[in-house]
PDB file of C-alpha atoms in Angstrom:
ATOM      1  CA  MET E  44      46.705  77.235 -61.598  1.00 83.00           C
ATOM      2  CA  LYS E  45      46.492  80.937 -60.750  1.00 93.00           C
ATOM      3  CA  LEU E  46      49.236  83.248 -59.359  1.00 95.00           C
ATOM      4  CA  ARG E  47      47.014  84.444 -56.493  1.00 95.00           C
ATOM      5  CA  ASN E  48      45.289  82.322 -53.779  1.00 95.00           C
ATOM      6  CA  THR E  49      41.490  81.951 -54.132  1.00 93.00           C
ATOM      7  CA  ASN E  50      39.128  81.117 -51.350  1.00 91.00           C
ATOM      8  CA  THR E  51      39.535  77.596 -52.062  1.00 91.00           C
ATOM      9  CA  ALA E  52      42.987  77.065 -53.242  1.00 91.00           C
ATOM     10  CA  TYR E  53      46.604  78.336 -53.162  1.00 95.00           C
ATOM     11  CA  GLY E  54      48.085  80.162 -55.944  1.00 95.00           C
ATOM     12  CA  LEU E  55      51.106  79.379 -57.757  1.00 96.00           C
ATOM     13  CA  ILE E  56      53.122  82.022 -55.913  1.00 97.00           C
ATOM     14  CA  ALA E  57      52.089  80.823 -52.426  1.00 96.00           C
ATOM     15  CA  VAL E  58      52.966  77.227 -53.421  1.00 96.00           C
ATOM     16  CA  SER E  59      56.166  78.090 -54.826  1.00 97.00           C
ATOM     17  CA  LEU E  60      57.274  80.239 -51.777  1.00 97.00           C
ATOM     18  CA  HIS E  61      56.267  77.413 -49.363  1.00 97.00           C
ATOM     19  CA  TRP E  62      58.205  74.685 -51.065  1.00 97.00           C
ATOM     20  CA  LEU E  63      61.411  77.041 -51.571  1.00 98.00           C
ATOM     21  CA  VAL E  64      61.196  77.912 -47.843  1.00 98.00           C
ATOM     22  CA  ALA E  65      60.954  74.088 -46.933  1.00 97.00           C
ATOM     23  CA  LEU E  66      63.606  73.069 -49.228  1.00 98.00           C
ATOM     24  CA  ALA E  67      65.796  76.093 -47.764  1.00 98.00           C
ATOM     25  CA  VAL E  68      65.030  75.126 -44.177  1.00 98.00           C
ATOM     26  CA  ILE E  69      66.021  71.353 -44.807  1.00 98.00           C
ATOM     27  CA  GLY E  70      69.198  72.236 -46.862  1.00 98.00           C
ATOM     28  CA  LEU E  71      70.245  74.713 -44.203  1.00 98.00           C
ATOM     29  CA  PHE E  72      69.635  72.299 -41.307  1.00 98.00           C
ATOM     30  CA  GLY E  73      71.586  69.528 -43.120  1.00 97.00           C
ATOM     31  CA  LEU E  74      74.541  71.725 -44.072  1.00 97.00           C
ATOM     32  CA  GLY E  75      74.727  73.322 -40.544  1.00 97.00           C
ATOM     33  CA  TRP E  76      74.542  69.838 -39.225  1.00 96.00           C
ATOM     34  CA  TRP E  77      77.331  68.724 -41.319  1.00 96.00           C
ATOM     35  CA  MET E  78      79.697  71.707 -41.197  1.00 94.00           C
ATOM     36  CA  VAL E  79      80.200  71.913 -37.558  1.00 91.00           C
ATOM     37  CA  GLU E  80      82.035  68.755 -37.565  1.00 92.00           C
ATOM     38  CA  LEU E  81      84.510  70.034 -40.300  1.00 93.00           C
ATOM     39  CA  SER E  82      88.058  70.401 -39.082  1.00 94.00           C
ATOM     40  CA  TYR E  83      90.213  73.518 -39.678  1.00 94.00           C
ATOM     41  CA  TYR E  84      91.985  71.796 -42.484  1.00 95.00           C
ATOM     42  CA  ASP E  85      88.940  70.393 -44.343  1.00 94.00           C
ATOM     43  CA  PRO E  86      88.601  72.111 -47.845  1.00 90.00           C
ATOM     44  CA  TRP E  87      84.967  72.959 -46.982  1.00 94.00           C
ATOM     45  CA  TYR E  88      85.792  74.638 -43.603  1.00 94.00           C
ATOM     46  CA  ARG E  89      85.422  78.283 -44.952  1.00 92.00           C
ATOM     47  CA  GLN E  90      83.219  77.134 -47.850  1.00 95.00           C
ATOM     48  CA  GLY E  91      80.258  75.460 -45.982  1.00 96.00           C
ATOM     49  CA  PRO E  92      79.531  78.350 -43.459  1.00 96.00           C
ATOM     50  CA  HIS E  93      79.732  80.805 -46.296  1.00 97.00           C
ATOM     51  CA  ILE E  94      77.101  78.906 -48.387  1.00 97.00           C
ATOM     52  CA  HIS E  95      74.880  78.533 -45.177  1.00 98.00           C
ATOM     53  CA  ARG E  96      75.188  82.385 -44.285  1.00 98.00           C
ATOM     54  CA  SER E  97      74.283  83.269 -47.943  1.00 98.00           C
ATOM     55  CA  ILE E  98      71.242  81.024 -48.133  1.00 98.00           C
ATOM     56  CA  GLY E  99      70.380  82.171 -44.639  1.00 98.00           C
ATOM     57  CA  ILE E 100      70.021  85.744 -45.819  1.00 98.00           C
ATOM     58  CA  LEU E 101      68.236  84.787 -49.047  1.00 98.00           C
ATOM     59  CA  LEU E 102      65.742  82.708 -46.934  1.00 98.00           C
ATOM     60  CA  PHE E 103      65.179  85.723 -44.771  1.00 98.00           C
ATOM     61  CA  ILE E 104      64.314  87.948 -47.975  1.00 98.00           C
ATOM     62  CA  LEU E 105      62.145  84.820 -49.024  1.00 98.00           C
ATOM     63  CA  VAL E 106      60.210  84.523 -45.754  1.00 98.00           C
ATOM     64  CA  VAL E 107      59.660  88.279 -45.668  1.00 98.00           C
ATOM     65  CA  ALA E 108      58.197  87.922 -49.214  1.00 97.00           C
ATOM     66  CA  ARG E 109      56.101  85.187 -48.197  1.00 97.00           C
ATOM     67  CA  LEU E 110      54.680  87.316 -45.411  1.00 97.00           C
ATOM     68  CA  LEU E 111      53.948  89.956 -47.467  1.00 97.00           C
ATOM     69  CA  TRP E 112      52.296  87.868 -50.158  1.00 97.00           C
ATOM     70  CA  ARG E 113      50.058  86.529 -47.428  1.00 95.00           C
ATOM     71  CA  VAL E 114      48.984  90.128 -46.627  1.00 96.00           C
ATOM     72  CA  VAL E 115      48.099  90.540 -50.497  1.00 95.00           C
ATOM     73  CA  THR E 116      46.515  87.406 -51.090  1.00 95.00           C
ATOM     74  CA  PRO E 117      45.244  85.740 -47.847  1.00 95.00           C
ATOM     75  CA  PRO E 118      45.469  81.913 -47.743  1.00 94.00           C
ATOM     76  CA  PRO E 119      42.330  79.941 -48.683  1.00 94.00           C
ATOM     77  CA  ARG E 120      39.571  79.216 -45.999  1.00 95.00           C
ATOM     78  CA  PRO E 121      39.984  76.174 -43.893  1.00 95.00           C
ATOM     79  CA  LEU E 122      38.273  73.029 -45.405  1.00 95.00           C
ATOM     80  CA  PRO E 123      34.604  72.811 -44.134  1.00 94.00           C
ATOM     81  CA  GLU E 124      35.419  69.246 -42.837  1.00 94.00           C
ATOM     82  CA  HIS E 125      38.279  70.552 -40.459  1.00 95.00           C
ATOM     83  CA  GLN E 126      37.284  70.582 -36.866  1.00 95.00           C
ATOM     84  CA  ARG E 127      37.654  73.756 -34.910  1.00 96.00           C
ATOM     85  CA  TRP E 128      40.596  72.441 -32.821  1.00 96.00           C
ATOM     86  CA  GLU E 129      42.368  71.603 -36.150  1.00 95.00           C
ATOM     87  CA  VAL E 130      42.038  74.980 -37.445  1.00 96.00           C
ATOM     88  CA  ILE E 131      43.277  76.602 -34.250  1.00 97.00           C
ATOM     89  CA  ALA E 132      46.040  74.147 -34.007  1.00 96.00           C
ATOM     90  CA  ALA E 133      47.093  74.890 -37.683  1.00 96.00           C
ATOM     91  CA  HIS E 134      46.962  78.623 -37.006  1.00 96.00           C
ATOM     92  CA  GLY E 135      49.270  78.438 -33.850  1.00 98.00           C
ATOM     93  CA  ALA E 136      51.570  75.983 -35.742  1.00 98.00           C
ATOM     94  CA  HIS E 137      52.199  78.363 -38.620  1.00 97.00           C
ATOM     95  CA  GLY E 138      52.693  81.147 -36.509  1.00 98.00           C
ATOM     96  CA  LEU E 139      55.132  79.194 -34.630  1.00 98.00           C
ATOM     97  CA  LEU E 140      56.958  78.276 -37.637  1.00 98.00           C
ATOM     98  CA  TYR E 141      57.378  81.828 -38.695  1.00 98.00           C
ATOM     99  CA  LEU E 142      58.489  82.812 -35.197  1.00 98.00           C
ATOM    100  CA  LEU E 143      61.060  79.964 -35.303  1.00 98.00           C
ATOM    101  CA  LEU E 144      62.387  80.865 -38.812  1.00 98.00           C
ATOM    102  CA  PHE E 145      62.851  84.506 -37.717  1.00 98.00           C
ATOM    103  CA  VAL E 146      64.561  83.502 -34.450  1.00 98.00           C
ATOM    104  CA  ALA E 147      66.880  81.050 -36.167  1.00 98.00           C
ATOM    105  CA  MET E 148      67.797  83.391 -39.070  1.00 98.00           C
ATOM    106  CA  ILE E 149      68.287  86.614 -36.676  1.00 98.00           C
ATOM    107  CA  SER E 150      70.430  84.227 -34.278  1.00 98.00           C
ATOM    108  CA  GLY E 151      72.322  83.131 -37.243  1.00 98.00           C
ATOM    109  CA  TYR E 152      73.136  86.732 -38.567  1.00 98.00           C
ATOM    110  CA  LEU E 153      74.050  87.672 -34.939  1.00 97.00           C
ATOM    111  CA  ILE E 154      76.596  84.840 -34.548  1.00 96.00           C
ATOM    112  CA  THR E 155      78.400  85.958 -37.750  1.00 95.00           C
ATOM    113  CA  THR E 156      78.185  89.670 -37.212  1.00 96.00           C
ATOM    114  CA  ALA E 157      79.125  89.690 -33.633  1.00 95.00           C
ATOM    115  CA  ASP E 158      82.410  90.979 -34.263  1.00 93.00           C
ATOM    116  CA  GLY E 159      81.316  93.715 -36.356  1.00 94.00           C
ATOM    117  CA  SER E 160      81.762  92.063 -39.723  1.00 94.00           C
ATOM    118  CA  SER E 161      79.525  92.136 -42.651  1.00 97.00           C
ATOM    119  CA  ILE E 162      77.952  89.074 -44.327  1.00 97.00           C
ATOM    120  CA  SER E 163      78.940  88.658 -48.184  1.00 97.00           C
ATOM    121  CA  VAL E 164      75.918  86.983 -49.777  1.00 98.00           C
ATOM    122  CA  PHE E 165      77.746  84.858 -52.680  1.00 98.00           C
ATOM    123  CA  GLY E 166      79.449  88.054 -53.568  1.00 97.00           C
ATOM    124  CA  TRP E 167      76.407  89.772 -54.795  1.00 98.00           C
ATOM    125  CA  PHE E 168      75.874  92.110 -51.860  1.00 98.00           C
ATOM    126  CA  GLU E 169      76.990  92.757 -48.221  1.00 98.00           C
ATOM    127  CA  VAL E 170      74.652  92.697 -45.224  1.00 98.00           C
ATOM    128  CA  PRO E 171      76.354  94.920 -42.540  1.00 97.00           C
ATOM    129  CA  SER E 172      76.521  94.238 -38.956  1.00 95.00           C
ATOM    130  CA  VAL E 173      73.934  96.195 -36.917  1.00 94.00           C
ATOM    131  CA  THR E 174      75.305  95.631 -33.762  1.00 91.00           C
ATOM    132  CA  GLY E 175      79.142  96.334 -33.888  1.00 86.00           C
ATOM    133  CA  ARG E 176      81.428  94.542 -31.815  1.00 88.00           C
ATOM    134  CA  ILE E 177      79.656  92.601 -28.762  1.00 88.00           C
ATOM    135  CA  ARG E 178      81.964  90.461 -26.783  1.00 89.00           C
ATOM    136  CA  GLY E 179      80.170  87.113 -26.105  1.00 90.00           C
ATOM    137  CA  MET E 180      77.153  87.694 -28.446  1.00 93.00           C
ATOM    138  CA  GLU E 181      78.189  84.868 -30.800  1.00 94.00           C
ATOM    139  CA  ASP E 182      77.912  82.154 -27.927  1.00 96.00           C
ATOM    140  CA  THR E 183      74.633  83.431 -26.691  1.00 97.00           C
ATOM    141  CA  ALA E 184      73.346  83.653 -30.479  1.00 97.00           C
ATOM    142  CA  GLY E 185      74.989  80.293 -31.249  1.00 97.00           C
ATOM    143  CA  ALA E 186      72.830  78.686 -28.265  1.00 98.00           C
ATOM    144  CA  VAL E 187      69.727  80.264 -29.392  1.00 98.00           C
ATOM    145  CA  HIS E 188      70.383  79.439 -33.129  1.00 98.00           C
ATOM    146  CA  TYR E 189      70.877  75.861 -31.947  1.00 98.00           C
ATOM    147  CA  TRP E 190      67.940  75.160 -30.198  1.00 98.00           C
ATOM    148  CA  SER E 191      65.539  77.436 -32.524  1.00 98.00           C
ATOM    149  CA  THR E 192      66.592  75.295 -35.454  1.00 98.00           C
ATOM    150  CA  TRP E 193      66.148  71.961 -33.777  1.00 98.00           C
ATOM    151  CA  ALA E 194      62.627  73.470 -32.743  1.00 98.00           C
ATOM    152  CA  LEU E 195      62.008  74.570 -36.306  1.00 98.00           C
ATOM    153  CA  VAL E 196      62.983  71.283 -37.932  1.00 98.00           C
ATOM    154  CA  GLY E 197      60.891  69.115 -35.163  1.00 98.00           C
ATOM    155  CA  LEU E 198      57.824  71.536 -35.582  1.00 98.00           C
ATOM    156  CA  ALA E 199      58.142  71.317 -39.453  1.00 98.00           C
ATOM    157  CA  GLY E 200      58.256  67.547 -39.255  1.00 97.00           C
ATOM    158  CA  LEU E 201      54.984  67.707 -37.312  1.00 97.00           C
ATOM    159  CA  HIS E 202      53.553  69.856 -39.854  1.00 97.00           C
ATOM    160  CA  ALA E 203      54.538  67.468 -42.474  1.00 97.00           C
ATOM    161  CA  LEU E 204      53.067  64.626 -40.579  1.00 97.00           C
ATOM    162  CA  ALA E 205      49.735  66.550 -40.165  1.00 96.00           C
ATOM    163  CA  ALA E 206      49.703  67.038 -43.944  1.00 96.00           C
ATOM    164  CA  LEU E 207      50.116  63.212 -44.557  1.00 96.00           C
ATOM    165  CA  LYS E 208      47.296  62.598 -41.799  1.00 96.00           C
ATOM    166  CA  HIS E 209      45.107  64.711 -43.570  1.00 95.00           C
ATOM    167  CA  HIS E 210      45.895  63.226 -47.062  1.00 95.00           C
ATOM    168  CA  PHE E 211      46.068  59.622 -46.089  1.00 97.00           C
ATOM    169  CA  ILE E 212      43.787  59.103 -43.209  1.00 97.00           C
ATOM    170  CA  ASP E 213      41.326  62.037 -43.667  1.00 95.00           C
ATOM    171  CA  ARG E 214      41.454  61.848 -47.342  1.00 96.00           C
ATOM    172  CA  ASP E 215      41.015  65.576 -47.597  1.00 95.00           C
ATOM    173  CA  ALA E 216      42.204  68.346 -49.839  1.00 93.00           C
ATOM    174  CA  THR E 217      44.783  69.788 -47.372  1.00 93.00           C
ATOM    175  CA  LEU E 218      47.822  68.594 -49.026  1.00 93.00           C
ATOM    176  CA  ARG E 219      46.772  68.760 -52.656  1.00 93.00           C
ATOM    177  CA  ARG E 220      45.959  72.404 -52.057  1.00 92.00           C
ATOM    178  CA  MET E 221      49.586  72.929 -50.977  1.00 91.00           C
ATOM    179  CA  LEU E 222      50.735  70.878 -54.097  1.00 89.00           C
ATOM    180  CA  GLY E 223      48.717  73.348 -56.515  1.00 81.00           C
ATOM    181  CA  ARG E 224      46.051  70.636 -57.143  1.00 80.00           C
ATOM    182  CA  GLY E 225      43.527  71.519 -54.417  1.00 66.00           C
TER     183      GLY E 225
END
């Protein structure tokens, strides 16, 4: 497999970035869902959110890198057997996935930094607050974060179902291309 995309196939970097983002989103959603139920005396009460925030910041960097990579090496052309509506729907879904990713990540950042504090990323570096102290911002950002992550996971599920439909029903190369076998 080549590093860069071609007109007919995704390259190793695009495939790797896709699956790393997918894994991070699924992991962050699961961790977030689990950690909101932790009590103050639970040993993971502080550790869970720290891991969630750190991976969220790394995911932000990864998604920006993925978008830059798309500029450097555009994705392959749609398969000739795809209907026009499928191509339009796929472009719309991908755009909405990116939008929801950024809304979720930025709102998550705003929850933590509403009090003016920075975010430590596994102790490797700090991401400062850009807003300073804004009373009540964590509540608004929390609601946005909650709904955007549910929308993101729902749309990602539809995205996965569409890939499975292409693979098992249409029997085309859509999924194989994102697995590096297209």
